[in-house]
Coordinates of C-alpha atoms and ligand atoms in Angstrom, one line a residue:
M1 CA -27.4 -35.3 -4.6
N2 CA -24.2 -33.9 -3.1
A3 CA -24.5 -31.7 0.0
P4 CA -23.5 -28.1 -0.7
I5 CA -19.9 -27.4 0.3
A6 CA -19.7 -25.4 3.6
I7 CA -17.5 -22.4 3.1
P8 CA -16.2 -20.8 6.3
T9 CA -16.8 -17.0 6.7
Q10 CA -13.4 -16.2 8.2
L11 CA -9.8 -16.6 7.1
V12 CA -7.5 -17.8 9.8
D13 CA -3.9 -19.0 9.3
R14 CA -1.8 -21.6 11.1
F15 CA -0.6 -19.0 13.7
D16 CA -4.2 -18.1 14.5
R17 CA -3.9 -14.7 12.7
H18 CA -7.2 -13.6 11.2
V19 CA -6.9 -12.2 7.7
T20 CA -9.3 -9.2 7.4
Y21 CA -7.4 -6.9 5.1
V22 CA -6.5 -7.3 1.4
R23 CA -4.3 -5.1 -0.7
L24 CA -5.2 -5.4 -4.4
S25 CA -2.6 -4.2 -6.9
V26 CA -4.7 -3.0 -9.8
T27 CA -1.8 -2.2 -12.2
D28 CA 2.0 -2.5 -12.2
R29 CA 2.2 0.7 -14.3
C30 CA 3.1 4.0 -12.9
D31 CA 3.8 7.6 -14.1
F32 CA 6.6 7.9 -11.5
R33 CA 9.8 5.8 -11.1
C34 CA 10.5 6.3 -7.4
V35 CA 14.1 5.4 -6.7
Y36 CA 13.3 3.0 -3.9
C37 CA 10.5 1.3 -5.8
M38 CA 11.5 0.9 -9.4
G39 CA 14.5 0.9 -11.7
E40 CA 14.7 3.6 -14.3
D41 CA 13.8 1.3 -17.1
M42 CA 11.0 -1.0 -16.3
D43 CA 9.2 -3.6 -18.4
F44 CA 5.5 -3.7 -17.6
L45 CA 3.2 -6.7 -17.9
P46 CA 1.3 -7.4 -21.1
R47 CA -2.4 -6.7 -20.7
S48 CA -3.4 -10.4 -21.0
E49 CA -1.4 -11.2 -17.8
V50 CA -3.1 -8.5 -15.7
L51 CA -6.3 -9.2 -13.9
S52 CA -9.3 -7.5 -15.7
L53 CA -11.5 -5.2 -13.6
E54 CA -14.1 -7.9 -13.5
E55 CA -11.6 -10.4 -12.2
L56 CA -10.4 -7.9 -9.6
Y57 CA -14.0 -7.4 -8.5
A58 CA -14.6 -11.2 -8.3
V59 CA -11.5 -11.5 -6.1
G60 CA -12.6 -8.6 -3.9
R61 CA -16.1 -10.0 -3.5
A62 CA -14.8 -13.5 -2.6
F63 CA -12.5 -12.1 0.1
V64 CA -15.3 -10.0 1.6
E65 CA -17.6 -13.0 1.7
L66 CA -14.7 -14.7 3.5
G67 CA -14.7 -12.1 6.3
V68 CA -12.4 -9.4 4.9
T69 CA -13.6 -6.0 6.0
K70 CA -10.9 -3.8 4.4
I71 CA -9.6 -3.5 0.8
R72 CA -6.9 -1.2 -0.3
L73 CA -6.4 -0.5 -4.0
T74 CA -2.8 0.1 -4.8
G75 CA -0.2 -0.7 -7.5
G76 CA 1.7 0.6 -9.4
E77 CA -0.3 3.8 -9.5
P78 CA -4.0 2.8 -9.2
L79 CA -5.2 6.0 -10.8
V80 CA -3.5 5.2 -14.1
R81 CA -5.7 2.1 -14.5
R82 CA -8.4 2.9 -17.0
N83 CA -12.0 2.7 -15.6
L84 CA -10.8 2.3 -12.1
L85 CA -13.9 4.1 -10.9
W86 CA -16.0 1.1 -12.2
L87 CA -14.1 -1.1 -9.7
T88 CA -14.3 1.3 -6.8
N89 CA -18.1 1.7 -7.4
A90 CA -18.6 -2.0 -7.5
L91 CA -16.4 -2.8 -4.5
G92 CA -17.9 0.1 -2.6
R93 CA -21.3 -1.5 -2.7
L94 CA -20.3 -4.9 -1.3
P95 CA -22.1 -5.6 1.9
G96 CA -19.6 -6.5 4.7
L97 CA -16.8 -4.3 3.3
K98 CA -16.3 -1.6 6.0
E99 CA -13.4 0.2 4.4
L100 CA -12.4 0.7 0.8
V101 CA -9.2 2.7 0.7
L102 CA -6.6 3.7 -1.9
T103 CA -2.9 4.5 -2.0
T104 CA -1.8 6.9 -4.7
N105 CA 1.1 9.0 -5.7
G106 CA -1.3 12.0 -6.0
S107 CA -0.4 12.9 -9.6
Q108 CA -4.0 12.3 -10.9
L109 CA -5.8 13.2 -7.7
E110 CA -6.9 16.6 -8.7
R111 CA -9.2 15.0 -11.3
Y112 CA -10.2 11.9 -9.3
A113 CA -10.5 13.0 -5.7
G114 CA -14.3 13.9 -6.0
P115 CA -15.3 10.8 -8.0
L116 CA -13.4 8.5 -5.7
R117 CA -15.1 9.9 -2.7
D118 CA -18.4 9.6 -4.4
A119 CA -17.6 6.0 -5.3
G120 CA -17.3 5.0 -1.6
V121 CA -13.5 5.4 -1.0
R122 CA -13.4 6.7 2.6
R123 CA -9.7 7.1 3.3
I124 CA -6.8 7.8 1.0
N125 CA -3.0 7.6 1.4
V126 CA -0.9 9.9 -0.7
S127 CA 2.9 9.3 -1.0
L128 CA 5.0 12.5 -0.4
D129 CA 8.7 12.2 0.2
S130 CA 9.8 15.8 -0.3
L131 CA 8.4 19.3 -0.4
D132 CA 11.3 20.6 -2.6
P133 CA 10.3 20.4 -6.3
Q134 CA 13.7 19.6 -7.5
R135 CA 14.3 16.9 -5.0
F136 CA 10.8 15.5 -5.5
R137 CA 11.6 15.2 -9.1
E138 CA 14.9 13.4 -8.3
L139 CA 13.2 10.9 -5.9
T140 CA 10.3 10.1 -8.2
R141 CA 12.5 10.6 -11.4
T142 CA 9.4 12.1 -13.3
G143 CA 7.1 13.6 -10.7
D144 CA 5.8 17.1 -10.5
L145 CA 5.4 18.3 -6.9
A146 CA 3.0 21.1 -7.7
K147 CA 0.6 18.6 -9.3
V148 CA 0.7 16.3 -6.3
L149 CA 0.1 19.3 -3.9
R150 CA -2.9 20.3 -6.0
G151 CA -4.1 16.7 -5.7
I152 CA -3.8 16.7 -1.9
A153 CA -5.8 20.0 -1.8
A154 CA -8.5 18.4 -4.0
A155 CA -8.6 15.4 -1.7
R156 CA -9.1 17.7 1.3
A157 CA -11.9 19.5 -0.5
A158 CA -13.5 16.2 -1.4
G159 CA -14.1 15.3 2.2
F160 CA -12.3 12.0 2.8
E161 CA -12.7 10.9 6.4
R162 CA -9.0 10.8 6.7
I163 CA -6.0 11.5 4.5
K164 CA -2.7 10.1 5.3
L165 CA 0.7 10.9 3.8
N166 CA 3.3 8.2 3.3
A167 CA 7.0 9.1 3.3
V168 CA 10.0 6.8 2.7
I169 CA 13.0 8.4 4.4
L170 CA 16.4 7.8 2.9
K171 CA 19.6 9.0 4.5
G172 CA 21.3 11.7 2.6
R173 CA 18.3 12.3 0.3
N174 CA 15.4 13.5 2.4
D175 CA 16.2 12.9 6.0
D176 CA 16.5 16.6 6.5
E177 CA 12.8 17.0 5.6
I178 CA 11.3 14.9 8.4
S179 CA 10.0 17.9 10.4
S180 CA 8.9 19.9 7.4
L181 CA 6.8 16.9 6.2
A182 CA 5.4 16.7 9.7
Q183 CA 4.6 20.4 9.8
F184 CA 2.9 20.1 6.3
A185 CA 0.7 17.4 7.7
I186 CA -0.1 19.2 10.9
D187 CA -1.0 22.5 9.1
R188 CA -3.6 20.5 7.1
G189 CA -4.9 18.1 9.7
L190 CA -3.5 15.1 7.9
D191 CA -1.8 11.9 9.3
L192 CA 1.7 10.9 8.2
S193 CA 3.4 7.6 8.2
F194 CA 7.1 7.2 7.8
I195 CA 8.1 3.9 6.1
E196 CA 11.5 2.1 6.4
E197 CA 12.6 1.1 2.9
M198 CA 12.2 -2.5 2.1
P199 CA 14.5 -4.6 -0.2
L200 CA 12.0 -5.5 -3.0
G201 CA 13.4 -5.8 -6.5
Q202 CA 16.6 -4.4 -8.0
I203 CA 16.8 -0.6 -8.0
G204 CA 19.7 1.3 -9.5
E205 CA 20.4 4.4 -7.6
H206 CA 21.3 3.8 -4.0
D207 CA 22.7 1.2 -1.6
R208 CA 19.7 0.3 0.5
A209 CA 21.8 -0.5 3.6
E210 CA 23.6 2.9 3.4
A211 CA 20.3 4.8 2.8
Y212 CA 18.5 3.0 5.7
C213 CA 17.0 5.4 8.2
S214 CA 15.3 3.6 11.1
S215 CA 12.0 4.7 12.5
D216 CA 13.8 5.4 15.8
E217 CA 16.0 7.9 14.0
V218 CA 13.0 9.5 12.4
R219 CA 11.2 9.7 15.8
E220 CA 14.3 11.3 17.4
A221 CA 14.4 14.0 14.7
L222 CA 10.7 14.7 15.2
E223 CA 11.0 14.9 19.0
R224 CA 13.4 17.8 18.6
N225 CA 10.4 19.8 17.5
Y226 CA 7.3 18.1 18.6
T227 CA 5.9 16.1 21.5
L228 CA 4.8 12.7 20.4
V229 CA 2.3 10.8 22.5
P230 CA 2.2 7.1 21.8
T231 CA -1.3 5.8 21.2
T232 CA -2.8 2.4 20.7
E233 CA -4.9 3.7 17.8
S234 CA -4.7 1.6 14.7
T235 CA -6.0 1.9 11.1
G236 CA -5.8 -1.9 10.7
G237 CA -2.4 -1.7 9.0
P238 CA 1.2 -2.0 10.2
S239 CA 1.7 1.6 11.4
R240 CA 2.4 2.2 15.1
Y241 CA 0.9 5.6 15.8
H242 CA 1.7 8.6 17.9
R243 CA -0.4 11.7 18.4
V244 CA 1.4 15.0 17.9
A245 CA 0.5 16.9 21.1
G246 CA -1.9 19.8 20.5
T247 CA -2.7 18.8 16.9
D248 CA -5.1 16.5 15.0
T249 CA -2.2 14.7 13.4
R250 CA -1.1 11.2 14.0
I251 CA 2.4 10.1 13.0
G252 CA 2.8 6.5 12.1
F253 CA 5.9 4.4 11.8
I254 CA 6.0 1.4 9.5
S255 CA 9.1 -0.4 10.7
P256 CA 9.6 -3.7 9.0
H257 CA 13.3 -3.8 10.0
S258 CA 13.4 -2.2 13.5
H259 CA 10.0 -3.3 14.9
N260 CA 8.9 -6.4 13.1
F261 CA 5.1 -6.4 12.8
C262 CA 4.6 -9.9 11.5
A263 CA 3.1 -11.4 14.7
S264 CA 0.0 -9.3 14.3
C265 CA -0.2 -9.5 10.5
N266 CA -3.9 -9.4 9.3
R267 CA -3.3 -8.9 5.6
V268 CA -2.5 -10.5 2.3
R269 CA -1.9 -9.1 -1.1
V270 CA -3.0 -9.9 -4.6
T271 CA -0.5 -8.9 -7.3
T272 CA -1.4 -7.4 -10.6
Q273 CA -1.2 -10.9 -12.1
G274 CA -3.6 -12.3 -9.6
R275 CA -1.0 -14.0 -7.4
L276 CA -2.2 -14.2 -3.8
L277 CA 0.9 -13.3 -1.8
L278 CA 0.7 -14.5 1.7
C279 CA 3.6 -12.3 2.9
L280 CA 5.2 -9.2 1.5
G281 CA 8.7 -10.5 2.2
Q282 CA 8.3 -14.1 1.1
E283 CA 7.3 -15.9 -2.1
H284 CA 4.5 -18.2 -0.7
S285 CA 1.6 -17.7 -3.1
A286 CA -1.5 -19.1 -4.8
D287 CA -2.4 -18.5 -8.4
L288 CA -5.9 -17.0 -8.2
R289 CA -5.8 -16.0 -11.9
A290 CA -5.5 -19.6 -13.0
V291 CA -8.4 -20.5 -10.7
L292 CA -10.5 -17.5 -12.1
R293 CA -9.7 -18.3 -15.7
G294 CA -10.1 -22.1 -15.3
N295 CA -13.4 -21.8 -13.4
P296 CA -15.2 -18.7 -14.7
D297 CA -18.4 -17.9 -12.7
D298 CA -17.4 -20.4 -10.0
D299 CA -16.8 -18.4 -6.9
V300 CA -16.7 -21.6 -4.8
A301 CA -13.4 -22.7 -6.5
L302 CA -12.0 -19.2 -5.9
K303 CA -12.9 -19.2 -2.3
Q304 CA -11.6 -22.7 -1.7
S305 CA -8.2 -21.7 -3.1
I306 CA -8.1 -18.6 -0.9
I307 CA -9.0 -20.7 2.1
A308 CA -6.4 -23.3 1.2
A309 CA -3.7 -20.6 0.9
M310 CA -4.1 -19.7 4.5
A311 CA -2.2 -22.9 5.4
I312 CA 1.0 -21.5 3.7
K313 CA 1.0 -18.0 5.1
P314 CA 4.5 -17.8 6.6
K315 CA 5.3 -16.7 10.1
G316 CA 7.1 -13.6 8.9
H317 CA 9.5 -11.9 6.5
E318 CA 13.3 -12.1 6.6
F319 CA 14.3 -8.8 5.1
N320 CA 18.1 -8.2 5.1
L321 CA 19.2 -4.8 3.7
G322 CA 22.8 -5.8 3.6
A323 CA 22.3 -8.8 1.3
A324 CA 21.3 -8.9 -2.4
P325 CA 17.5 -8.7 -2.6
V326 CA 15.9 -12.2 -2.2
I327 CA 12.6 -10.9 -3.4
L328 CA 13.0 -9.9 -7.0
R329 CA 9.5 -8.5 -7.6
H330 CA 9.3 -4.7 -7.2
M331 CA 6.8 -3.1 -4.8
S332 CA 4.9 -1.8 -7.8
V333 CA 3.9 -5.3 -8.8
T334 CA 3.5 -6.5 -5.3
G335 CA 0.9 -3.9 -4.3
G336 CA 2.7 -1.8 -1.6
Ligands
LIG1 N1 1.8 4.5 -6.5 C1 1.2 4.6 -5.3 C2 2.0 5.4 -4.3 O1 3.2 5.6 -4.6 O2 1.5 5.7 -3.3 C3 0.8 3.2 -4.7 C4 1.8 2.1 -4.8 S1 3.3 2.4 -3.9 C5 4.2 0.9 -4.3 C6 2.7 2.2 -2.2 C7 3.7 2.7 -1.2 O3 4.8 1.8 -1.2 C8 4.2 4.1 -1.4 O4 3.9 4.8 -0.2 C9 5.7 3.9 -1.5 O5 6.4 5.0 -1.0 C10 5.9 2.6 -0.9 N2 7.1 1.9 -1.4 C11 7.4 1.6 -2.6 N3 8.6 0.9 -2.7 C12 9.0 0.7 -1.4 C13 10.1 0.1 -0.8 N4 11.0 -0.5 -1.5 N5 10.2 0.1 0.6 C14 9.3 0.8 1.3 N6 8.2 1.4 0.8 C15 8.1 1.4 -0.6
LIG2 FE1 5.0 4.5 -8.7 FE2 4.2 4.4 -6.2 FE3 6.3 3.0 -7.0 FE4 6.5 5.6 -6.8 S1 6.1 4.2 -5.1 S2 7.2 4.3 -8.6 S3 4.5 6.3 -7.4 S4 4.2 2.7 -7.7

């Protein structure tokens, strides 16, 4: 009889980085078309190409059994995926998973905040790039600010441990709202991360190099009105945090260009099609969907391919805003 295969319970790459965080893209679809994320006309994947909820669960479970403690559900817009609550309920019960979190554009949150909280989602990120309805519409192309604000209010009422806002700041479009977004977060006891735009996929509307607003510029704008106290606090992601003195709010900076965070990378992504992406800014990947569909009910094969993929996790990304995008997949497929 063959000896059982010993499967490690930790994921470690060639650079001794421990992978403990997975971002699962549950759909490439979205009810918004944010100008930095998508083109105006998008072709979405046929259903057969997208991982089923059961496949997503199998992937999540395999990662947790391999030592992953945090899963983020993202997309696309995760709340447009039908029956998403089945998945959150199932993942939320996995022993070993310490944090089940979700990133959303907030459009459906009024309806889903309570059920998500009940299903074990402890923290939630809501994207919010503008507090001006007209501008919000322009940046998202379809979004209704009032609906998103109602969603944020519902999330506060649902009692998430922490709610964080995400804002991508673009020069000439919303860089005059940096402090008002901060004040909105402070008034509600929320955290807020500012994200530098990343060159993923072709977009139509602006030149990314011209619109680039560095985290240092955002911080300078904030420091005109607030005292920011650096902290070593982390939420296990790429944000570098500052406390706003005298408030409950933490301001994070996600700075792929100006403060490369690759050396401490602890995460991988699984795209909507089940491609395990080892780096947001590179194409090294493993086809988990093929493994899942070729070996149904065999979680050993799935785990072995996840473990093998650690050997190809690259050292870091090579984003260059001035050049044509090297990475053709949009953030919505990638799982931002
Ligand atoms: N639809 C959800 C949302 O908007 O929050 C989840 C998916 S979205 C792709 C996740 C995050 O990625 C959002 O905060 C969004 O602002 C950010 N994002 C999208 N495209 C980006 C890009 N090209 N560069 C930087 N951040 C981007
Ligand atoms: Fe949709 Fe989120 Fe991309 Fe905006 S950032 S288009 S809300 S997936």
